[in-house]
Amino acid sequence: MKIGVKYCGGCNPTYDRIGIVSKIKKYICEGDSIEVAKQAIIYDIVVILCGCSKACVNHQDIEAKYEKICVTSESDIIKLATIIDKTRVL
């Protein structure tokens, strides 16, 4: 599985976005990858890491094969884990 991460500008972060990425790295399987999302690459999952609930980061130029998920708080890690598990079986 290939996961791309798109960060917001970080103007008003209300949680530790780097901490979320660390948790994702611990959760994914060996052989899976996670990287800063780039244009022209299609990821299985794209994680949009928004520092606050405004979720104003532009991510239209980043493509996901299965799903994009917008993370606006640490509690969204549960939703993200569910999506990773669901995608793993596809």
PDB file of N, CA and C in Angstrom:
ATOM      1  N   MET A   1       0.854  -1.168   0.000  1.00  0.00           N
ATOM      2  CA  MET A   1       0.000   0.000   0.000  1.00  0.00           C
ATOM      3  C   MET A   1       0.900   1.230   0.000  1.00  0.00           C
ATOM      4  N   LYS A   2       0.508   2.205  -0.794  1.00  0.00           N
ATOM      5  CA  LYS A   2       1.262   3.454  -0.876  1.00  0.00           C
ATOM      6  C   LYS A   2       0.381   4.585  -0.346  1.00  0.00           C
ATOM      7  N   ILE A   3       0.875   5.265   0.683  1.00  0.00           N
ATOM      8  CA  ILE A   3       0.122   6.343   1.326  1.00  0.00           C
ATOM      9  C   ILE A   3       0.856   7.658   1.098  1.00  0.00           C
ATOM     10  N   GLY A   4       0.130   8.644   0.591  1.00  0.00           N
ATOM     11  CA  GLY A   4       0.674   9.981   0.422  1.00  0.00           C
ATOM     12  C   GLY A   4       0.100  10.899   1.495  1.00  0.00           C
ATOM     13  N   VAL A   5       0.934  11.778   2.024  1.00  0.00           N
ATOM     14  CA  VAL A   5       0.497  12.713   3.065  1.00  0.00           C
ATOM     15  C   VAL A   5       0.646  14.134   2.540  1.00  0.00           C
ATOM     16  N   LYS A   6      -0.445  14.868   2.583  1.00  0.00           N
ATOM     17  CA  LYS A   6      -0.443  16.293   2.196  1.00  0.00           C
ATOM     18  C   LYS A   6      -0.644  17.105   3.473  1.00  0.00           C
ATOM     19  N   TYR A   7       0.319  17.967   3.765  1.00  0.00           N
ATOM     20  CA  TYR A   7       0.246  18.817   4.954  1.00  0.00           C
ATOM     21  C   TYR A   7      -0.384  20.155   4.610  1.00  0.00           C
ATOM     22  N   CYS A   8      -1.102  20.717   5.564  1.00  0.00           N
ATOM     23  CA  CYS A   8      -1.569  22.094   5.431  1.00  0.00           C
ATOM     24  C   CYS A   8      -0.389  23.024   5.713  1.00  0.00           C
ATOM     25  N   GLY A   9      -0.624  24.298   5.652  1.00  0.00           N
ATOM     26  CA  GLY A   9       0.437  25.272   5.899  1.00  0.00           C
ATOM     27  C   GLY A   9       0.837  25.406   7.349  1.00  0.00           C
ATOM     28  N   GLY A  10       0.037  24.887   8.259  1.00  0.00           N
ATOM     29  CA  GLY A  10       0.376  24.894   9.673  1.00  0.00           C
ATOM     30  C   GLY A  10       0.187  26.232  10.365  1.00  0.00           C
ATOM     31  N   CYS A  11      -0.738  27.051   9.850  1.00  0.00           N
ATOM     32  CA  CYS A  11      -0.910  28.387  10.435  1.00  0.00           C
ATOM     33  C   CYS A  11      -1.600  28.360  11.801  1.00  0.00           C
ATOM     34  N   ASN A  12      -2.396  27.312  12.077  1.00  0.00           N
ATOM     35  CA  ASN A  12      -3.125  27.261  13.337  1.00  0.00           C
ATOM     36  C   ASN A  12      -3.261  25.811  13.827  1.00  0.00           C
ATOM     37  N   PRO A  13      -2.142  25.081  13.977  1.00  0.00           N
ATOM     38  CA  PRO A  13      -2.257  23.665  14.360  1.00  0.00           C
ATOM     39  C   PRO A  13      -2.791  23.487  15.774  1.00  0.00           C
ATOM     40  N   THR A  14      -3.733  22.562  15.900  1.00  0.00           N
ATOM     41  CA  THR A  14      -4.334  22.280  17.203  1.00  0.00           C
ATOM     42  C   THR A  14      -3.947  20.901  17.734  1.00  0.00           C
ATOM     43  N   TYR A  15      -3.100  20.186  16.982  1.00  0.00           N
ATOM     44  CA  TYR A  15      -2.622  18.873  17.403  1.00  0.00           C
ATOM     45  C   TYR A  15      -1.287  18.609  16.720  1.00  0.00           C
ATOM     46  N   ASP A  16      -0.622  17.540  17.101  1.00  0.00           N
ATOM     47  CA  ASP A  16       0.695  17.189  16.582  1.00  0.00           C
ATOM     48  C   ASP A  16       0.556  16.389  15.285  1.00  0.00           C
ATOM     49  N   ARG A  17       0.691  17.058  14.156  1.00  0.00           N
ATOM     50  CA  ARG A  17       0.547  16.387  12.856  1.00  0.00           C
ATOM     51  C   ARG A  17       1.659  15.369  12.620  1.00  0.00           C
ATOM     52  N   ILE A  18       2.861  15.688  13.054  1.00  0.00           N
ATOM     53  CA  ILE A  18       3.983  14.748  12.918  1.00  0.00           C
ATOM     54  C   ILE A  18       3.709  13.492  13.756  1.00  0.00           C
ATOM     55  N   GLY A  19       3.081  13.676  14.908  1.00  0.00           N
ATOM     56  CA  GLY A  19       2.710  12.538  15.748  1.00  0.00           C
ATOM     57  C   GLY A  19       1.743  11.599  15.049  1.00  0.00           C
ATOM     58  N   ILE A  20       0.817  12.158  14.281  1.00  0.00           N
ATOM     59  CA  ILE A  20      -0.126  11.331  13.515  1.00  0.00           C
ATOM     60  C   ILE A  20       0.628  10.500  12.481  1.00  0.00           C
ATOM     61  N   VAL A  21       1.580  11.113  11.792  1.00  0.00           N
ATOM     62  CA  VAL A  21       2.366  10.377  10.792  1.00  0.00           C
ATOM     63  C   VAL A  21       3.165   9.257  11.477  1.00  0.00           C
ATOM     64  N   SER A  22       3.706   9.523  12.643  1.00  0.00           N
ATOM     65  CA  SER A  22       4.427   8.484  13.388  1.00  0.00           C
ATOM     66  C   SER A  22       3.511   7.312  13.722  1.00  0.00           C
ATOM     67  N   LYS A  23       2.285   7.605  14.113  1.00  0.00           N
ATOM     68  CA  LYS A  23       1.316   6.547  14.423  1.00  0.00           C
ATOM     69  C   LYS A  23       0.968   5.747  13.175  1.00  0.00           C
ATOM     70  N   ILE A  24       0.826   6.430  12.036  1.00  0.00           N
ATOM     71  CA  ILE A  24       0.533   5.731  10.778  1.00  0.00           C
ATOM     72  C   ILE A  24       1.682   4.789  10.446  1.00  0.00           C
ATOM     73  N   LYS A  25       2.926   5.277  10.575  1.00  0.00           N
ATOM     74  CA  LYS A  25       4.094   4.446  10.269  1.00  0.00           C
ATOM     75  C   LYS A  25       4.131   3.196  11.129  1.00  0.00           C
ATOM     76  N   LYS A  26       3.729   3.308  12.381  1.00  0.00           N
ATOM     77  CA  LYS A  26       3.701   2.146  13.273  1.00  0.00           C
ATOM     78  C   LYS A  26       2.565   1.192  12.906  1.00  0.00           C
ATOM     79  N   TYR A  27       1.498   1.718  12.322  1.00  0.00           N
ATOM     80  CA  TYR A  27       0.302   0.932  12.042  1.00  0.00           C
ATOM     81  C   TYR A  27       0.396   0.154  10.727  1.00  0.00           C
ATOM     82  N   ILE A  28       1.049   0.740   9.729  1.00  0.00           N
ATOM     83  CA  ILE A  28       1.076   0.081   8.423  1.00  0.00           C
ATOM     84  C   ILE A  28       1.986  -1.141   8.437  1.00  0.00           C
ATOM     85  N   CYS A  29       1.811  -1.997   7.454  1.00  0.00           N
ATOM     86  CA  CYS A  29       2.561  -3.252   7.377  1.00  0.00           C
ATOM     87  C   CYS A  29       3.920  -3.046   6.720  1.00  0.00           C
ATOM     88  N   GLU A  30       4.799  -4.003   6.964  1.00  0.00           N
ATOM     89  CA  GLU A  30       6.085  -4.005   6.280  1.00  0.00           C
ATOM     90  C   GLU A  30       5.824  -4.094   4.779  1.00  0.00           C
ATOM     91  N   GLY A  31       6.528  -3.318   4.016  1.00  0.00           N
ATOM     92  CA  GLY A  31       6.315  -3.280   2.568  1.00  0.00           C
ATOM     93  C   GLY A  31       5.412  -2.141   2.134  1.00  0.00           C
ATOM     94  N   ASP A  32       4.624  -1.609   3.065  1.00  0.00           N
ATOM     95  CA  ASP A  32       3.809  -0.424   2.773  1.00  0.00           C
ATOM     96  C   ASP A  32       4.717   0.791   2.843  1.00  0.00           C
ATOM     97  N   SER A  33       4.309   1.871   2.176  1.00  0.00           N
ATOM     98  CA  SER A  33       5.129   3.080   2.224  1.00  0.00           C
ATOM     99  C   SER A  33       4.266   4.293   2.526  1.00  0.00           C
ATOM    100  N   ILE A  34       4.911   5.280   3.111  1.00  0.00           N
ATOM    101  CA  ILE A  34       4.258   6.552   3.400  1.00  0.00           C
ATOM    102  C   ILE A  34       5.251   7.652   3.038  1.00  0.00           C
ATOM    103  N   GLU A  35       4.778   8.658   2.319  1.00  0.00           N
ATOM    104  CA  GLU A  35       5.649   9.745   1.885  1.00  0.00           C
ATOM    105  C   GLU A  35       4.834  11.015   1.725  1.00  0.00           C
ATOM    106  N   VAL A  36       5.543  12.126   1.653  1.00  0.00           N
ATOM    107  CA  VAL A  36       4.878  13.397   1.362  1.00  0.00           C
ATOM    108  C   VAL A  36       4.293  13.278  -0.041  1.00  0.00           C
ATOM    109  N   ALA A  37       3.020  13.581  -0.174  1.00  0.00           N
ATOM    110  CA  ALA A  37       2.321  13.415  -1.445  1.00  0.00           C
ATOM    111  C   ALA A  37       2.865  14.355  -2.510  1.00  0.00           C
ATOM    112  N   LYS A  38       2.989  13.820  -3.716  1.00  0.00           N
ATOM    113  CA  LYS A  38       3.481  14.579  -4.859  1.00  0.00           C
ATOM    114  C   LYS A  38       2.474  14.491  -6.001  1.00  0.00           C
ATOM    115  N   GLN A  39       2.473  15.512  -6.835  1.00  0.00           N
ATOM    116  CA  GLN A  39       1.625  15.494  -8.023  1.00  0.00           C
ATOM    117  C   GLN A  39       2.118  14.397  -8.962  1.00  0.00           C
ATOM    118  N   ALA A  40       1.232  13.909  -9.789  1.00  0.00           N
ATOM    119  CA  ALA A  40       1.516  12.916 -10.833  1.00  0.00           C
ATOM    120  C   ALA A  40       1.789  11.514 -10.283  1.00  0.00           C
ATOM    121  N   ILE A  41       1.585  11.310  -8.990  1.00  0.00           N
ATOM    122  CA  ILE A  41       1.676   9.971  -8.404  1.00  0.00           C
ATOM    123  C   ILE A  41       0.295   9.632  -7.868  1.00  0.00           C
ATOM    124  N   ILE A  42      -0.169   8.429  -8.178  1.00  0.00           N
ATOM    125  CA  ILE A  42      -1.462   7.985  -7.662  1.00  0.00           C
ATOM    126  C   ILE A  42      -1.199   7.087  -6.454  1.00  0.00           C
ATOM    127  N   TYR A  43      -1.672   7.533  -5.313  1.00  0.00           N
ATOM    128  CA  TYR A  43      -1.495   6.797  -4.063  1.00  0.00           C
ATOM    129  C   TYR A  43      -2.723   5.931  -3.817  1.00  0.00           C
ATOM    130  N   ASP A  44      -2.565   4.866  -3.044  1.00  0.00           N
ATOM    131  CA  ASP A  44      -3.725   4.078  -2.637  1.00  0.00           C
ATOM    132  C   ASP A  44      -4.611   4.924  -1.729  1.00  0.00           C
ATOM    133  N   ILE A  45      -3.992   5.575  -0.757  1.00  0.00           N
ATOM    134  CA  ILE A  45      -4.693   6.454   0.175  1.00  0.00           C
ATOM    135  C   ILE A  45      -3.922   7.767   0.256  1.00  0.00           C
ATOM    136  N   VAL A  46      -4.660   8.866   0.293  1.00  0.00           N
ATOM    137  CA  VAL A  46      -4.046  10.164   0.546  1.00  0.00           C
ATOM    138  C   VAL A  46      -4.593  10.674   1.876  1.00  0.00           C
ATOM    139  N   VAL A  47      -3.682  11.051   2.767  1.00  0.00           N
ATOM    140  CA  VAL A  47      -4.044  11.609   4.057  1.00  0.00           C
ATOM    141  C   VAL A  47      -3.802  13.113   3.982  1.00  0.00           C
ATOM    142  N   ILE A  48      -4.857  13.884   4.143  1.00  0.00           N
ATOM    143  CA  ILE A  48      -4.757  15.332   4.153  1.00  0.00           C
ATOM    144  C   ILE A  48      -4.652  15.741   5.623  1.00  0.00           C
ATOM    145  N   LEU A  49      -3.462  16.167   6.049  1.00  0.00           N
ATOM    146  CA  LEU A  49      -3.251  16.540   7.448  1.00  0.00           C
ATOM    147  C   LEU A  49      -3.507  18.029   7.631  1.00  0.00           C
ATOM    148  N   CYS A  50      -4.692  18.335   8.107  1.00  0.00           N
ATOM    149  CA  CYS A  50      -5.095  19.716   8.364  1.00  0.00           C
ATOM    150  C   CYS A  50      -4.875  19.992   9.848  1.00  0.00           C
ATOM    151  N   GLY A  51      -4.208  21.070  10.144  1.00  0.00           N
ATOM    152  CA  GLY A  51      -3.883  21.384  11.530  1.00  0.00           C
ATOM    153  C   GLY A  51      -5.071  21.800  12.371  1.00  0.00           C
ATOM    154  N   CYS A  52      -6.170  22.195  11.711  1.00  0.00           N
ATOM    155  CA  CYS A  52      -7.357  22.643  12.445  1.00  0.00           C
ATOM    156  C   CYS A  52      -8.616  22.243  11.675  1.00  0.00           C
ATOM    157  N   SER A  53      -9.757  22.585  12.207  1.00  0.00           N
ATOM    158  CA  SER A  53     -11.033  22.175  11.618  1.00  0.00           C
ATOM    159  C   SER A  53     -11.406  22.955  10.354  1.00  0.00           C
ATOM    160  N   LYS A  54     -10.692  24.022  10.037  1.00  0.00           N
ATOM    161  CA  LYS A  54     -10.985  24.756   8.795  1.00  0.00           C
ATOM    162  C   LYS A  54     -10.717  23.909   7.563  1.00  0.00           C
ATOM    163  N   ALA A  55      -9.730  23.054   7.634  1.00  0.00           N
ATOM    164  CA  ALA A  55      -9.384  22.141   6.537  1.00  0.00           C
ATOM    165  C   ALA A  55      -9.278  22.873   5.199  1.00  0.00           C
ATOM    166  N   CYS A  56      -8.472  23.913   5.183  1.00  0.00           N
ATOM    167  CA  CYS A  56      -8.407  24.779   4.002  1.00  0.00           C
ATOM    168  C   CYS A  56      -7.309  24.406   3.008  1.00  0.00           C
ATOM    169  N   VAL A  57      -6.564  23.346   3.256  1.00  0.00           N
ATOM    170  CA  VAL A  57      -5.474  22.966   2.361  1.00  0.00           C
ATOM    171  C   VAL A  57      -6.018  22.505   1.009  1.00  0.00           C
ATOM    172  N   ASN A  58      -5.366  22.929  -0.064  1.00  0.00           N
ATOM    173  CA  ASN A  58      -5.746  22.535  -1.422  1.00  0.00           C
ATOM    174  C   ASN A  58      -5.114  21.174  -1.720  1.00  0.00           C
ATOM    175  N   HIS A  59      -5.945  20.217  -2.101  1.00  0.00           N
ATOM    176  CA  HIS A  59      -5.437  18.869  -2.383  1.00  0.00           C
ATOM    177  C   HIS A  59      -5.988  18.300  -3.686  1.00  0.00           C
ATOM    178  N   GLN A  60      -6.574  19.136  -4.508  1.00  0.00           N
ATOM    179  CA  GLN A  60      -7.147  18.657  -5.761  1.00  0.00           C
ATOM    180  C   GLN A  60      -6.100  18.083  -6.712  1.00  0.00           C
ATOM    181  N   ASP A  61      -4.844  18.495  -6.577  1.00  0.00           N
ATOM    182  CA  ASP A  61      -3.783  18.025  -7.458  1.00  0.00           C
ATOM    183  C   ASP A  61      -3.151  16.714  -7.001  1.00  0.00           C
ATOM    184  N   ILE A  62      -3.631  16.148  -5.897  1.00  0.00           N
ATOM    185  CA  ILE A  62      -3.109  14.884  -5.372  1.00  0.00           C
ATOM    186  C   ILE A  62      -4.172  13.809  -5.577  1.00  0.00           C
ATOM    187  N   GLU A  63      -3.775  12.672  -6.164  1.00  0.00           N
ATOM    188  CA  GLU A  63      -4.731  11.621  -6.519  1.00  0.00           C
ATOM    189  C   GLU A  63      -4.635  10.398  -5.613  1.00  0.00           C
ATOM    190  N   ALA A  64      -5.804   9.844  -5.317  1.00  0.00           N
ATOM    191  CA  ALA A  64      -5.895   8.610  -4.537  1.00  0.00           C
ATOM    192  C   ALA A  64      -6.678   7.573  -5.327  1.00  0.00           C
ATOM    193  N   LYS A  65      -6.166   6.361  -5.357  1.00  0.00           N
ATOM    194  CA  LYS A  65      -6.855   5.260  -6.032  1.00  0.00           C
ATOM    195  C   LYS A  65      -8.108   4.857  -5.267  1.00  0.00           C
ATOM    196  N   TYR A  66      -7.997   4.789  -3.939  1.00  0.00           N
ATOM    197  CA  TYR A  66      -9.120   4.324  -3.137  1.00  0.00           C
ATOM    198  C   TYR A  66      -9.799   5.429  -2.341  1.00  0.00           C
ATOM    199  N   GLU A  67      -9.019   6.194  -1.612  1.00  0.00           N
ATOM    200  CA  GLU A  67      -9.678   7.174  -0.743  1.00  0.00           C
ATOM    201  C   GLU A  67      -8.732   8.281  -0.303  1.00  0.00           C
ATOM    202  N   LYS A  68      -9.316   9.473  -0.134  1.00  0.00           N
ATOM    203  CA  LYS A  68      -8.640  10.587   0.531  1.00  0.00           C
ATOM    204  C   LYS A  68      -9.338  10.772   1.867  1.00  0.00           C
ATOM    205  N   ILE A  69      -8.551  11.025   2.888  1.00  0.00           N
ATOM    206  CA  ILE A  69      -9.137  11.279   4.201  1.00  0.00           C
ATOM    207  C   ILE A  69      -8.553  12.565   4.754  1.00  0.00           C
ATOM    208  N   CYS A  70      -9.419  13.405   5.234  1.00  0.00           N
ATOM    209  CA  CYS A  70      -9.027  14.679   5.815  1.00  0.00           C
ATOM    210  C   CYS A  70      -8.963  14.523   7.332  1.00  0.00           C
ATOM    211  N   VAL A  71      -7.764  14.681   7.887  1.00  0.00           N
ATOM    212  CA  VAL A  71      -7.549  14.561   9.324  1.00  0.00           C
ATOM    213  C   VAL A  71      -7.481  15.964   9.906  1.00  0.00           C
ATOM    214  N   THR A  72      -8.394  16.261  10.831  1.00  0.00           N
ATOM    215  CA  THR A  72      -8.429  17.589  11.447  1.00  0.00           C
ATOM    216  C   THR A  72      -8.190  17.558  12.955  1.00  0.00           C
ATOM    217  N   SER A  73      -8.067  16.338  13.517  1.00  0.00           N
ATOM    218  CA  SER A  73      -7.786  16.201  14.948  1.00  0.00           C
ATOM    219  C   SER A  73      -7.191  14.820  15.198  1.00  0.00           C
ATOM    220  N   GLU A  74      -6.612  14.647  16.371  1.00  0.00           N
ATOM    221  CA  GLU A  74      -6.000  13.355  16.711  1.00  0.00           C
ATOM    222  C   GLU A  74      -7.023  12.221  16.745  1.00  0.00           C
ATOM    223  N   SER A  75      -8.269  12.530  17.034  1.00  0.00           N
ATOM    224  CA  SER A  75      -9.291  11.479  17.090  1.00  0.00           C
ATOM    225  C   SER A  75      -9.575  10.880  15.711  1.00  0.00           C
ATOM    226  N   ASP A  76      -9.190  11.565  14.646  1.00  0.00           N
ATOM    227  CA  ASP A  76      -9.405  11.048  13.290  1.00  0.00           C
ATOM    228  C   ASP A  76      -8.507   9.859  12.973  1.00  0.00           C
ATOM    229  N   ILE A  77      -7.533   9.552  13.828  1.00  0.00           N
ATOM    230  CA  ILE A  77      -6.652   8.414  13.596  1.00  0.00           C
ATOM    231  C   ILE A  77      -7.450   7.110  13.575  1.00  0.00           C
ATOM    232  N   ILE A  78      -8.539   7.052  14.314  1.00  0.00           N
ATOM    233  CA  ILE A  78      -9.389   5.849  14.319  1.00  0.00           C
ATOM    234  C   ILE A  78     -10.044   5.659  12.959  1.00  0.00           C
ATOM    235  N   LYS A  79     -10.569   6.733  12.418  1.00  0.00           N
ATOM    236  CA  LYS A  79     -11.181   6.689  11.082  1.00  0.00           C
ATOM    237  C   LYS A  79     -10.126   6.305  10.038  1.00  0.00           C
ATOM    238  N   LEU A  80      -8.936   6.847  10.162  1.00  0.00           N
ATOM    239  CA  LEU A  80      -7.846   6.550   9.234  1.00  0.00           C
ATOM    240  C   LEU A  80      -7.445   5.085   9.310  1.00  0.00           C
ATOM    241  N   ALA A  81      -7.335   4.537  10.510  1.00  0.00           N
ATOM    242  CA  ALA A  81      -6.986   3.123  10.679  1.00  0.00           C
ATOM    243  C   ALA A  81      -8.024   2.222  10.019  1.00  0.00           C
ATOM    244  N   THR A  82      -9.285   2.586  10.135  1.00  0.00           N
ATOM    245  CA  THR A  82     -10.362   1.813   9.503  1.00  0.00           C
ATOM    246  C   THR A  82     -10.210   1.822   7.985  1.00  0.00           C
ATOM    247  N   ILE A  83      -9.882   2.964   7.425  1.00  0.00           N
ATOM    248  CA  ILE A  83      -9.707   3.071   5.973  1.00  0.00           C
ATOM    249  C   ILE A  83      -8.491   2.265   5.516  1.00  0.00           C
ATOM    250  N   ILE A  84      -7.408   2.321   6.282  1.00  0.00           N
ATOM    251  CA  ILE A  84      -6.223   1.528   5.939  1.00  0.00           C
ATOM    252  C   ILE A  84      -6.573   0.042   5.953  1.00  0.00           C
ATOM    253  N   ASP A  85      -7.276  -0.415   6.989  1.00  0.00           N
ATOM    254  CA  ASP A  85      -7.666  -1.830   7.073  1.00  0.00           C
ATOM    255  C   ASP A  85      -8.564  -2.224   5.904  1.00  0.00           C
ATOM    256  N   LYS A  86      -9.513  -1.375   5.580  1.00  0.00           N
ATOM    257  CA  LYS A  86     -10.452  -1.649   4.484  1.00  0.00           C
ATOM    258  C   LYS A  86      -9.703  -1.732   3.147  1.00  0.00           C
ATOM    259  N   THR A  87      -8.738  -0.853   2.944  1.00  0.00           N
ATOM    260  CA  THR A  87      -7.980  -0.824   1.697  1.00  0.00           C
ATOM    261  C   THR A  87      -7.047  -2.020   1.590  1.00  0.00           C
ATOM    262  N   ARG A  88      -6.552  -2.481   2.705  1.00  0.00           N
ATOM    263  CA  ARG A  88      -5.643  -3.623   2.731  1.00  0.00           C
ATOM    264  C   ARG A  88      -6.254  -4.873   2.103  1.00  0.00           C
ATOM    265  N   VAL A  89      -7.552  -5.031   2.229  1.00  0.00           N
ATOM    266  CA  VAL A  89      -8.210  -6.238   1.715  1.00  0.00           C
ATOM    267  C   VAL A  89      -8.648  -6.103   0.268  1.00  0.00           C
ATOM    268  N   LEU A  90      -8.485  -4.947  -0.319  1.00  0.00           N
ATOM    269  CA  LEU A  90      -8.883  -4.756  -1.727  1.00  0.00           C
ATOM    270  C   LEU A  90      -7.873  -5.337  -2.678  1.00  0.00           C
TER     271      LEU A  90
END
